[in-house]
CSV table of C-alpha atoms in Angstrom, one decimal:
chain,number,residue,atom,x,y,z
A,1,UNK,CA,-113.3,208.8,-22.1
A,2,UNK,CA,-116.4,206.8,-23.2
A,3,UNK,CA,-113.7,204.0,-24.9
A,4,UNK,CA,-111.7,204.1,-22.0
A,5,UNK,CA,-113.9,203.0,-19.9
A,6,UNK,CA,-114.7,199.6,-21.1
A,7,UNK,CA,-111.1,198.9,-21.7
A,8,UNK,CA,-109.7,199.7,-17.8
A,9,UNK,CA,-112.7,197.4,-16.8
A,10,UNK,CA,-111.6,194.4,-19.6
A,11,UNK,CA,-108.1,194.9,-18.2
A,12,UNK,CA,-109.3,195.0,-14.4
A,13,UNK,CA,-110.8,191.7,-15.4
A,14,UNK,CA,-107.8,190.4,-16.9
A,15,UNK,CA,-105.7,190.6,-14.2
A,16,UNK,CA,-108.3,189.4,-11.4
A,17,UNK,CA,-108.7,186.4,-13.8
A,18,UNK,CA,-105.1,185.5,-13.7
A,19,UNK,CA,-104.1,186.3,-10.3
A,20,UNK,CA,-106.6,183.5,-9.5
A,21,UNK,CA,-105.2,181.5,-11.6
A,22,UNK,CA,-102.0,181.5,-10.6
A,23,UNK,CA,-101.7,179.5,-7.6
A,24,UNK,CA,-102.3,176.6,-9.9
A,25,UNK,CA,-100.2,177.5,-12.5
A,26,UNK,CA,-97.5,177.4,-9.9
A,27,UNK,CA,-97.4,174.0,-8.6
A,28,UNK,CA,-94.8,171.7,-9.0
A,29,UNK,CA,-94.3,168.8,-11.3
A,30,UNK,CA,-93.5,167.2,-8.3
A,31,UNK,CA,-96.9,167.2,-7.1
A,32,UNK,CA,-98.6,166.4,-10.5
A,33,UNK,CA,-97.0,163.4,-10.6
A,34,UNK,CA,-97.3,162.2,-6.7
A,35,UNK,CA,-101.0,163.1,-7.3
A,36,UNK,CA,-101.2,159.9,-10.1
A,37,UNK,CA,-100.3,157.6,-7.3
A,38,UNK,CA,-101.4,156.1,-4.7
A,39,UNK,CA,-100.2,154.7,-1.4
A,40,UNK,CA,-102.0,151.7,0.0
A,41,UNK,CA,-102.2,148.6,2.4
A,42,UNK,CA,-103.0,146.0,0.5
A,43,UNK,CA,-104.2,142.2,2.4
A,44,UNK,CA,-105.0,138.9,0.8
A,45,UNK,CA,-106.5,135.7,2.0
A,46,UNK,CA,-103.9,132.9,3.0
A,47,UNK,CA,-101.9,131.7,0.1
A,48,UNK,CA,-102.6,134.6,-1.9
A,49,UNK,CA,-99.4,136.2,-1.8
A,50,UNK,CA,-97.9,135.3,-5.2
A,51,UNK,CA,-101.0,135.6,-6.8
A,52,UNK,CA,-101.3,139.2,-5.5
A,53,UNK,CA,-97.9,140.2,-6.2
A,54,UNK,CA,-98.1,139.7,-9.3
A,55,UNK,CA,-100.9,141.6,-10.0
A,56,UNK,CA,-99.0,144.1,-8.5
A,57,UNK,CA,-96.0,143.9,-10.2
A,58,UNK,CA,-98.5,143.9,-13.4
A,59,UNK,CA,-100.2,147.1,-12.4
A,60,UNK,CA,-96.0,149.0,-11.9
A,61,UNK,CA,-96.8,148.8,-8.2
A,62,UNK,CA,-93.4,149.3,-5.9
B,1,UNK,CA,-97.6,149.0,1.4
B,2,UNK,CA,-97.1,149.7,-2.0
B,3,UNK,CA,-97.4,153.0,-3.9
B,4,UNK,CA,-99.6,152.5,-7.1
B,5,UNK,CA,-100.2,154.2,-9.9
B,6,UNK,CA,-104.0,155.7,-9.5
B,7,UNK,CA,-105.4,154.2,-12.1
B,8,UNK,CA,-104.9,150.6,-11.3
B,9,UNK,CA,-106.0,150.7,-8.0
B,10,UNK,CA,-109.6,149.9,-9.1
B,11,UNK,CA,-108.3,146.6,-10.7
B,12,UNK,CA,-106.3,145.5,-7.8
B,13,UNK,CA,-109.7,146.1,-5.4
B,14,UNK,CA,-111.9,144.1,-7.6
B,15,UNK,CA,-109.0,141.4,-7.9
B,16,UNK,CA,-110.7,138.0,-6.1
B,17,UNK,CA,-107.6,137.1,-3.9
B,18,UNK,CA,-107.7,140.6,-2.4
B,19,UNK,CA,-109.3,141.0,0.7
B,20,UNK,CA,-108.6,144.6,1.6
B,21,UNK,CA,-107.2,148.0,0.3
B,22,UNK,CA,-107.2,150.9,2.5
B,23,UNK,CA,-105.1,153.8,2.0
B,24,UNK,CA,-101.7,154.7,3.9
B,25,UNK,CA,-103.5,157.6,6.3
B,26,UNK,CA,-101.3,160.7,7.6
B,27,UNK,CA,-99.9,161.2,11.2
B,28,UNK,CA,-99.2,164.2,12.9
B,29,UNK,CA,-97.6,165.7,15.8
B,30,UNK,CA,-100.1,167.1,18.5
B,31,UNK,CA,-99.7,169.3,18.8
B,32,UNK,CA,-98.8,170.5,15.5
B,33,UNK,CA,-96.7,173.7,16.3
B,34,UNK,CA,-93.6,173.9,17.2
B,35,UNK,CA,-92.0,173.4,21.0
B,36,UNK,CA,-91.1,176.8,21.0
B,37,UNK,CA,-88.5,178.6,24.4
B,38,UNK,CA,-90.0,181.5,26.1
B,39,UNK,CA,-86.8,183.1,26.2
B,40,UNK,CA,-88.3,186.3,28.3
B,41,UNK,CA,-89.0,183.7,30.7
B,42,UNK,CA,-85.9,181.7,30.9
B,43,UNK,CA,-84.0,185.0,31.3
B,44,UNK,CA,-85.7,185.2,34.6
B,45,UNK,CA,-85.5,181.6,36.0
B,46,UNK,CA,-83.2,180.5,38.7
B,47,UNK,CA,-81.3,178.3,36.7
B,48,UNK,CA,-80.3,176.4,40.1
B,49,UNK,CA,-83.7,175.0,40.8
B,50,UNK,CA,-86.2,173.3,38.9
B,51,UNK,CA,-89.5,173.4,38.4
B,52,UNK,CA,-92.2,171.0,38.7
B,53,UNK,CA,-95.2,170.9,36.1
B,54,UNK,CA,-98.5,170.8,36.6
B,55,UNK,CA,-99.1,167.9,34.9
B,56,UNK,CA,-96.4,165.6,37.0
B,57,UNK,CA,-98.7,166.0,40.3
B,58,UNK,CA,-102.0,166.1,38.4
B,59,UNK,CA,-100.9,162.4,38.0
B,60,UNK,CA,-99.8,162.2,41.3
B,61,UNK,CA,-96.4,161.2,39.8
B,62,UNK,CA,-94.5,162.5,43.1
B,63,UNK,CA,-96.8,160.7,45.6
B,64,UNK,CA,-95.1,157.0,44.1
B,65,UNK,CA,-91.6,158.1,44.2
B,66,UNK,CA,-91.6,161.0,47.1
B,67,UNK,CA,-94.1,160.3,48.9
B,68,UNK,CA,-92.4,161.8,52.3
B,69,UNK,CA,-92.1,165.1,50.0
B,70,UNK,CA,-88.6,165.7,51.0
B,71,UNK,CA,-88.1,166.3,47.1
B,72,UNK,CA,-85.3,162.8,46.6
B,73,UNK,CA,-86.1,159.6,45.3
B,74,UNK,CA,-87.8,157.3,48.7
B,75,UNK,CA,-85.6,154.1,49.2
B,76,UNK,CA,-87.1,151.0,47.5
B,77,UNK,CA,-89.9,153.5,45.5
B,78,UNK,CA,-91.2,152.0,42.1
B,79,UNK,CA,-89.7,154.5,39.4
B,80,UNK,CA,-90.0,153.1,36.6
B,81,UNK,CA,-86.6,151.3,36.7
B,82,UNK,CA,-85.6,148.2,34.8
B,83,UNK,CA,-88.4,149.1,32.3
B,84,UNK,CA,-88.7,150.4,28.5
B,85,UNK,CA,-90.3,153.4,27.1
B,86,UNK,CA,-90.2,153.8,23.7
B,87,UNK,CA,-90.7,157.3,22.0
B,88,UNK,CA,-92.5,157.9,18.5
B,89,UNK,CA,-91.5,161.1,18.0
B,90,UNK,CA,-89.4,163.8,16.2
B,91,UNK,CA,-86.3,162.8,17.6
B,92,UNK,CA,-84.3,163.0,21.2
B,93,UNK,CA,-81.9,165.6,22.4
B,94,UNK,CA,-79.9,163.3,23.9
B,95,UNK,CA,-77.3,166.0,24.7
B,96,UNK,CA,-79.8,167.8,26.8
B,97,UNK,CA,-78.0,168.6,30.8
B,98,UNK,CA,-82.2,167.4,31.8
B,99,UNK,CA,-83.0,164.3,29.9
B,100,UNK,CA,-81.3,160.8,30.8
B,101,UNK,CA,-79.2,159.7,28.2
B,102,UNK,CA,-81.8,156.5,26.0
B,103,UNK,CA,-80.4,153.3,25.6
B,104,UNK,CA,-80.7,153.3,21.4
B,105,UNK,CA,-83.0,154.3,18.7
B,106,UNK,CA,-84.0,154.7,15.0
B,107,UNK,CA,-84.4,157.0,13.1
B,108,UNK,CA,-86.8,156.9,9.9
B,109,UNK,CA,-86.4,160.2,8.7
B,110,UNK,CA,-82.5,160.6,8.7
B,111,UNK,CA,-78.7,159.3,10.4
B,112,UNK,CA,-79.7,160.9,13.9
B,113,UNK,CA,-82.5,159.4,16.7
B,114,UNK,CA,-80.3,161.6,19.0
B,115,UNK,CA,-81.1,165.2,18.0
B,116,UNK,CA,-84.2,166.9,17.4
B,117,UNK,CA,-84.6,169.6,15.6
B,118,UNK,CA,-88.2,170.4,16.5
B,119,UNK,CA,-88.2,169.9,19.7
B,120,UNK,CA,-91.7,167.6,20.4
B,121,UNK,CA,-90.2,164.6,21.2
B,122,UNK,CA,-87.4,165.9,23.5
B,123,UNK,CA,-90.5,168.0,25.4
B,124,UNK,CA,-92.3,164.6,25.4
B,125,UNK,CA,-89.3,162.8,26.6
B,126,UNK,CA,-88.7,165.6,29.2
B,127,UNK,CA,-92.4,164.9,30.9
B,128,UNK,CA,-91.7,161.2,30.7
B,129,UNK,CA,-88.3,160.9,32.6
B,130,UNK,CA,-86.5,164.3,33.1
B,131,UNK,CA,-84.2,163.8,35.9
B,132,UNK,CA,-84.8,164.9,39.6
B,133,UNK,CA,-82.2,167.2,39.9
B,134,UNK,CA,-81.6,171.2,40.6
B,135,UNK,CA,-82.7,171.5,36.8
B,136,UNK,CA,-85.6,172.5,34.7
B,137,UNK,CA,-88.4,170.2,35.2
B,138,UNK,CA,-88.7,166.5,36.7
B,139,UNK,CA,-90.5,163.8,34.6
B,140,UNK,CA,-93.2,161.3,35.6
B,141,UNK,CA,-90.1,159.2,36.2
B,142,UNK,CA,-87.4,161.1,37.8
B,143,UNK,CA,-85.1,160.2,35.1
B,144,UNK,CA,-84.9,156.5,35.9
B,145,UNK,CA,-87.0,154.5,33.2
B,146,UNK,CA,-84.9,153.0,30.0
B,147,UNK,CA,-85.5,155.1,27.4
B,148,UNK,CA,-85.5,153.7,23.4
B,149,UNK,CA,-86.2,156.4,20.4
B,150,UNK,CA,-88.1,156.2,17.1
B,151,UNK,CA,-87.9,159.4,15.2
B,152,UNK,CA,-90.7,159.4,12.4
B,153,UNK,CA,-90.7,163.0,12.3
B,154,UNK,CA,-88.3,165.4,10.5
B,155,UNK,CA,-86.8,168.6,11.5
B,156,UNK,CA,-90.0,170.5,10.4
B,157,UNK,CA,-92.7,168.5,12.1
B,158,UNK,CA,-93.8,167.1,8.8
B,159,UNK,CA,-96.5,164.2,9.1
B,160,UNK,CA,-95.6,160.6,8.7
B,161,UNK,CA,-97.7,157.6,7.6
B,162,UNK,CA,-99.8,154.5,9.3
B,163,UNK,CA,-97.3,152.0,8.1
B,164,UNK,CA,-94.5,154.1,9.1
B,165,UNK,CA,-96.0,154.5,12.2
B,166,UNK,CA,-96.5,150.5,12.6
B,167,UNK,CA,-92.7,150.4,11.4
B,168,UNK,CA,-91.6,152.1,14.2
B,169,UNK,CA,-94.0,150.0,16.7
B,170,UNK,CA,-92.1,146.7,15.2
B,171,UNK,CA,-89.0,148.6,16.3
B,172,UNK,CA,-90.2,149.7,19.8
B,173,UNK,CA,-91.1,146.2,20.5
B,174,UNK,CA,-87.8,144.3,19.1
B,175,UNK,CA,-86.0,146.8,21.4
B,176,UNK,CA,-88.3,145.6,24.1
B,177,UNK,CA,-90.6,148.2,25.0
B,178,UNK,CA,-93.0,147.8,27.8
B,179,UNK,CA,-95.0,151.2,26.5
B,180,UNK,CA,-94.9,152.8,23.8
B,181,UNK,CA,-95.2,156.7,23.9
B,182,UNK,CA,-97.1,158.9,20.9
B,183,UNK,CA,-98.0,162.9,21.1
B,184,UNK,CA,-99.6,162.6,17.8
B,185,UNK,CA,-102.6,161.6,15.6
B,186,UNK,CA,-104.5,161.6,13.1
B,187,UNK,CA,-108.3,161.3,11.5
B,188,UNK,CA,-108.4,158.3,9.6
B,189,UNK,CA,-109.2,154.2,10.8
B,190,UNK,CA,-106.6,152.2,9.8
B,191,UNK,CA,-107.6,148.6,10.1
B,192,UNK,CA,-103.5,147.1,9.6
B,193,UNK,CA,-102.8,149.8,12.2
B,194,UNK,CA,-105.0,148.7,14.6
B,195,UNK,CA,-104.3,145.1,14.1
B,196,UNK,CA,-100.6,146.1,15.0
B,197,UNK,CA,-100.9,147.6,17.8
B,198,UNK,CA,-103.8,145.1,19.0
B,199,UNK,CA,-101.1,142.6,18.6
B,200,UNK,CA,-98.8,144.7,20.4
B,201,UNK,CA,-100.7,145.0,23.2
B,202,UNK,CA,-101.5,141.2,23.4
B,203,UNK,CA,-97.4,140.7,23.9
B,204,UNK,CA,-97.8,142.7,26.8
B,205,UNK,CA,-96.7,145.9,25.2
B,206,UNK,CA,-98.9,149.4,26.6
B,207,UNK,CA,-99.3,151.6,23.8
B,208,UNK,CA,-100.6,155.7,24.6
B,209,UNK,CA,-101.1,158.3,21.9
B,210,UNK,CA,-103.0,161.7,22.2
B,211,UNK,CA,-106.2,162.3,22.3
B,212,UNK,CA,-105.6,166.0,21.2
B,213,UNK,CA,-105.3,169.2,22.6
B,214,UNK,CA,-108.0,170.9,21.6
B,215,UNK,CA,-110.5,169.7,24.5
B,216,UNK,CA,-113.6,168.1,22.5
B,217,UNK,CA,-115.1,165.1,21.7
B,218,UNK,CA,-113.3,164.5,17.9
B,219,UNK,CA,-111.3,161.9,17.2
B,220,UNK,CA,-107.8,162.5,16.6
């Protein structure tokens, strides 16, 4: 009983550990990967505009 | 608006022939929940009359249009006739025995401005123009103002953006909207928005959103 003690409590611990884990373990690929963009307004100063597009289209913006 | 990759967002701020980057902020709905039927209480209403809400004669709605309270349309009364509202919403039941059919829409969200699966925009359209008839409820307009749709909400509710929102403006005013309708919100300033609608209103075009439902002093 002494040894089975410390085991229920290192399982108990186990399982609290993981089922508050899980909610992240369960999200999408989906959202990992909207998460590395960004979607944005971007202005420029008169003329600008090819200037600024093509910084964009350097920087894989769409 | 462009979508980029996180990481290169810092370059394109700091790039010298940029002069603003503010993110694409969320709209909602207001409220958020569903238009819901209390069907308990439609079992029990006398489907051959219709009711008046609370809010039509809080804005003294009737008093322009009935003023003799005889409950028809006075001769010659302004009702909104021969002018455009334009609603940015989830949709229009176009179908719906109550709600005067709209001249045209767009929708941004699928192939159909004429249904609404939620139900918020048909409820909005319902308080702006339902007809004045022996059905349901009567609008601020007793079904007589030109109606034009944007739907920017899906099925579900689900949010939209600030650019989609200044898309659908652009399409209210092409369509020649004299005021443009919004139940919805949301938290963040949007300096393009603003300018949009700003410039909207200088062509003569009266935009109204919510202020929220929740009766205090936030913005929303």
């Amino acid at each position: 009983m002494r040894h089975v003690r410390p085991l229920l409590t290192l399982v108990l611990l186990a399982v609290l550990l993981l089922t508050a884990a899980s909610p992240a373990l369960g999200e999408s690929v989906d959202v990992a990967v909207a998460r590395d963009t960004v979607r944005v307004w971007v202005n420029y100063g008169p003329g600008r505009g090819p200037e600024v597009h093509a910084a964009l289209a350097n920087a894989n913006a769409t | 608006m462009v979508t980029l990759p996180a990481a290169a967002l810092d370059g394109i701020r700091r790039n010298p022939h940029v002069s603003n980057v503010e993110s694409d902020a969320e709209r909602y709905p207001i409220a958020s929940t569903r238009e819901t039927v209390d069907l308990g209480r439609m079992a029990t209403l006398d489907v051959m009359a219709q009711s008046v809400p609370y809010g039509i004669d809080m804005v003294q709605a009737r008093d322009v249009w009935d003023a003799d309270g005889n409950g028809t349309i006075d001769a010659g009364a302004p009702t909104g006739a021969g002018r455009t509202v334009c609603i940015i919403d989830t949709g229009y039941q176009q179908s719906h025995e109550d709600l005067p059919d709209a001249a045209g829409g767009y929708s941004q969200v699928d192939d159909s401005w004429s249904t609404d699966g939620y139900g918020h925009g048909s409820h909005v359209g319902g308080t702006i123009a339902a007809q004045n008839n022996a059905l349901g409820v009567v609008g601020v307009t007793p079904g007589t103002v030109g109606l034009y749709i944007v739907k920017v909400f899906n099925d579900s509710g689900k949010w939209t953006t600030s650019s989609d929102l200044v898309d659908a403006l652009n399409r209210c005013v092409a369509a020649g909207a004299n005021v443009v309708s919004m139940s919805l919100g949301g938290g963040s300033f949007v300096s393009n928005e603003n300018n949009a609608f700003a410039a909207a209103y200088a062509g003569g075009v009266l935009s109204v959103a919510a202020a929220g439902n929740d009766g205090d002093t936030s913005y929303s």
